[in-house]
Structure formats: C-alpha cells, structure tokens
Amino acid sequence: MNISIKNIVSALSLSLDLTDNDWGKFEDVINPTHAKDMLNKQFSNHSRCTSYIALEIAQTMKLDENSYYNLYIACMIHDIGTQNIFDESHTSKWYIKKHCIA
C-alpha cells in the first residue's frame, strides 16, 4: 500500500473543516441536498485558505523547500486542538480575533 503524507494531511484538514462546521452526521456530508449548504459555511476550507496565504508569504520570503513543506503541514492541521471549543469559536468574536493573533 502506498501512503501519501499529502493525502493524509488533506484528509485531516477536511475532517477538521467538517467538524468545525458542525456537520455531525456522515449522512449530511454525503447527501447531495446538503452540498450547497456545506460550500456556503463560513469556515469551509479554512485550513486550505490559511495554507495558501502562508505559502504565498513563504515564497516571497524565499524559504527553503523543507520549511515550505513544514509550513504547509502546520497550516493544514493548525486547528487540530480546537475540537473541544467549537461552540465558542462559532459564537465568540473574541475567540476568532485571538485565533488570528496566536
């Protein structure tokens, strides 16, 4: 079996986005009637957007390939510890502001 770290990181990022958007049931994720709602969620693809911005900055800074790769992984999984505070992150402007600064 061939395992790709990129696929693993992408899968983790997607699962974080799904959890962050409060899609608790697998049926909701695969149900086509919910697809439009999923795309319109406020935090959808947050980790990917974070990665894009960080990697654009890293490219401008001319970071080496290893740093670039590590930055990508860090961005894709940067919210992995927030599973217990999703309710707060959805309702608190303070939390969102703090998250951007940290």
PDB file of C-alpha atoms in Angstrom:
ATOM      1  CA  MET A   1       0.000   0.000   0.000  1.00  0.00           C
ATOM      2  CA  ASN A   2       1.315   3.427  -0.975  1.00  0.00           C
ATOM      3  CA  ILE A   3       0.608   6.136   1.618  1.00  0.00           C
ATOM      4  CA  SER A   4       0.995   9.812   0.760  1.00  0.00           C
ATOM      5  CA  ILE A   5       1.606  12.341   3.538  1.00  0.00           C
ATOM      6  CA  LYS A   6      -0.130  14.950   1.366  1.00  0.00           C
ATOM      7  CA  ASN A   7      -3.284  12.817   1.212  1.00  0.00           C
ATOM      8  CA  ILE A   8      -3.195  12.224   4.962  1.00  0.00           C
ATOM      9  CA  VAL A   9      -2.785  15.929   5.718  1.00  0.00           C
ATOM     10  CA  SER A  10      -5.554  16.825   3.250  1.00  0.00           C
ATOM     11  CA  ALA A  11      -7.875  14.270   4.838  1.00  0.00           C
ATOM     12  CA  LEU A  12      -7.132  15.640   8.317  1.00  0.00           C
ATOM     13  CA  SER A  13      -7.774  19.160   7.085  1.00  0.00           C
ATOM     14  CA  LEU A  14     -11.081  18.166   5.512  1.00  0.00           C
ATOM     15  CA  SER A  15     -12.185  16.368   8.671  1.00  0.00           C
ATOM     16  CA  LEU A  16     -11.333  19.456  10.719  1.00  0.00           C
ATOM     17  CA  ASP A  17     -13.344  21.641   8.334  1.00  0.00           C
ATOM     18  CA  LEU A  18     -16.298  19.270   8.579  1.00  0.00           C
ATOM     19  CA  THR A  19     -16.092  19.171  12.370  1.00  0.00           C
ATOM     20  CA  ASP A  20     -15.617  22.930  12.570  1.00  0.00           C
ATOM     21  CA  ASN A  21     -18.750  23.441  10.510  1.00  0.00           C
ATOM     22  CA  ASP A  22     -20.801  21.274  12.851  1.00  0.00           C
ATOM     23  CA  TRP A  23     -21.624  18.551  10.354  1.00  0.00           C
ATOM     24  CA  GLY A  24     -22.040  15.846  12.922  1.00  0.00           C
ATOM     25  CA  LYS A  25     -23.550  13.142  10.745  1.00  0.00           C
ATOM     26  CA  PHE A  26     -21.811  11.377   7.902  1.00  0.00           C
ATOM     27  CA  GLU A  27     -25.143  11.287   6.071  1.00  0.00           C
ATOM     28  CA  ASP A  28     -25.130  15.096   5.983  1.00  0.00           C
ATOM     29  CA  VAL A  29     -21.713  15.106   4.335  1.00  0.00           C
ATOM     30  CA  ILE A  30     -22.600  12.673   1.540  1.00  0.00           C
ATOM     31  CA  ASN A  31     -26.187  13.853   0.979  1.00  0.00           C
ATOM     32  CA  PRO A  32     -26.302  15.934  -2.252  1.00  0.00           C
ATOM     33  CA  THR A  33     -29.046  18.169  -0.851  1.00  0.00           C
ATOM     34  CA  HIS A  34     -26.597  19.389   1.787  1.00  0.00           C
ATOM     35  CA  ALA A  35     -23.720  20.038  -0.635  1.00  0.00           C
ATOM     36  CA  LYS A  36     -24.708  23.660  -1.303  1.00  0.00           C
ATOM     37  CA  ASP A  37     -25.021  24.374   2.427  1.00  0.00           C
ATOM     38  CA  MET A  38     -21.602  22.836   3.017  1.00  0.00           C
ATOM     39  CA  LEU A  39     -19.992  25.114   0.450  1.00  0.00           C
ATOM     40  CA  ASN A  40     -21.561  28.225   1.970  1.00  0.00           C
ATOM     41  CA  LYS A  41     -20.374  27.634   5.535  1.00  0.00           C
ATOM     42  CA  GLN A  42     -18.306  30.464   6.986  1.00  0.00           C
ATOM     43  CA  PHE A  43     -15.249  28.373   7.914  1.00  0.00           C
ATOM     44  CA  SER A  44     -15.286  25.978   4.954  1.00  0.00           C
ATOM     45  CA  ASN A  45     -11.780  25.201   3.697  1.00  0.00           C
ATOM     46  CA  HIS A  46     -10.280  27.364   6.438  1.00  0.00           C
ATOM     47  CA  SER A  47      -7.107  25.272   6.674  1.00  0.00           C
ATOM     48  CA  ARG A  48      -6.573  25.378   2.924  1.00  0.00           C
ATOM     49  CA  CYS A  49      -7.045  29.145   2.828  1.00  0.00           C
ATOM     50  CA  THR A  50      -4.611  29.503   5.719  1.00  0.00           C
ATOM     51  CA  SER A  51      -2.102  27.330   3.851  1.00  0.00           C
ATOM     52  CA  TYR A  52      -2.445  29.347   0.669  1.00  0.00           C
ATOM     53  CA  ILE A  53      -1.773  32.653   2.419  1.00  0.00           C
ATOM     54  CA  ALA A  54       1.138  31.303   4.463  1.00  0.00           C
ATOM     55  CA  LEU A  55       2.760  29.639   1.452  1.00  0.00           C
ATOM     56  CA  GLU A  56       2.469  32.809  -0.617  1.00  0.00           C
ATOM     57  CA  ILE A  57       4.280  34.673   2.160  1.00  0.00           C
ATOM     58  CA  ALA A  58       6.874  31.882   2.451  1.00  0.00           C
ATOM     59  CA  GLN A  59       7.516  32.041  -1.285  1.00  0.00           C
ATOM     60  CA  THR A  60       8.067  35.800  -1.081  1.00  0.00           C
ATOM     61  CA  MET A  61      10.486  35.202   1.799  1.00  0.00           C
ATOM     62  CA  LYS A  62      12.296  32.589  -0.323  1.00  0.00           C
ATOM     63  CA  LEU A  63      12.158  29.922   2.370  1.00  0.00           C
ATOM     64  CA  ASP A  64      13.849  26.608   1.662  1.00  0.00           C
ATOM     65  CA  GLU A  65      11.820  23.620   0.464  1.00  0.00           C
ATOM     66  CA  ASN A  66      11.830  21.859   3.844  1.00  0.00           C
ATOM     67  CA  SER A  67      10.496  24.954   5.641  1.00  0.00           C
ATOM     68  CA  TYR A  68       7.872  25.384   2.924  1.00  0.00           C
ATOM     69  CA  TYR A  69       6.741  21.768   3.372  1.00  0.00           C
ATOM     70  CA  ASN A  70       6.633  22.042   7.180  1.00  0.00           C
ATOM     71  CA  LEU A  71       4.652  25.275   6.941  1.00  0.00           C
ATOM     72  CA  TYR A  72       2.105  23.587   4.679  1.00  0.00           C
ATOM     73  CA  ILE A  73       1.574  20.723   7.131  1.00  0.00           C
ATOM     74  CA  ALA A  74       1.358  23.104  10.099  1.00  0.00           C
ATOM     75  CA  CYS A  75      -1.281  25.217   8.355  1.00  0.00           C
ATOM     76  CA  MET A  76      -3.365  22.246   7.284  1.00  0.00           C
ATOM     77  CA  ILE A  77      -3.608  20.860  10.823  1.00  0.00           C
ATOM     78  CA  HIS A  78      -3.300  24.064  12.857  1.00  0.00           C
ATOM     79  CA  ASP A  79      -6.829  23.765  14.305  1.00  0.00           C
ATOM     80  CA  ILE A  80      -6.475  20.150  15.378  1.00  0.00           C
ATOM     81  CA  GLY A  81      -6.639  21.087  19.074  1.00  0.00           C
ATOM     82  CA  THR A  82      -9.864  23.073  18.827  1.00  0.00           C
ATOM     83  CA  GLN A  83     -12.286  20.156  18.818  1.00  0.00           C
ATOM     84  CA  ASN A  84     -13.458  20.892  22.360  1.00  0.00           C
ATOM     85  CA  ILE A  85     -14.109  24.590  21.790  1.00  0.00           C
ATOM     86  CA  PHE A  86     -16.046  24.695  18.510  1.00  0.00           C
ATOM     87  CA  ASP A  87     -19.148  26.088  20.192  1.00  0.00           C
ATOM     88  CA  GLU A  88     -17.119  29.024  21.489  1.00  0.00           C
ATOM     89  CA  SER A  89     -15.399  29.607  18.140  1.00  0.00           C
ATOM     90  CA  HIS A  90     -18.711  29.819  16.332  1.00  0.00           C
ATOM     91  CA  THR A  91     -20.185  32.426  18.653  1.00  0.00           C
ATOM     92  CA  SER A  92     -17.319  34.420  20.081  1.00  0.00           C
ATOM     93  CA  LYS A  93     -15.734  37.270  18.138  1.00  0.00           C
ATOM     94  CA  TRP A  94     -13.063  37.351  20.855  1.00  0.00           C
ATOM     95  CA  TYR A  95     -12.069  33.752  20.099  1.00  0.00           C
ATOM     96  CA  ILE A  96     -11.830  34.386  16.366  1.00  0.00           C
ATOM     97  CA  LYS A  97      -9.758  37.534  16.933  1.00  0.00           C
ATOM     98  CA  LYS A  98      -7.467  35.709  19.377  1.00  0.00           C
ATOM     99  CA  HIS A  99      -7.095  32.825  16.909  1.00  0.00           C
ATOM    100  CA  CYS A 100      -5.846  35.186  14.204  1.00  0.00           C
ATOM    101  CA  ILE A 101      -3.237  36.712  16.505  1.00  0.00           C
ATOM    102  CA  ALA A 102      -1.957  33.469  18.025  1.00  0.00           C
TER     103      ALA A 102
END
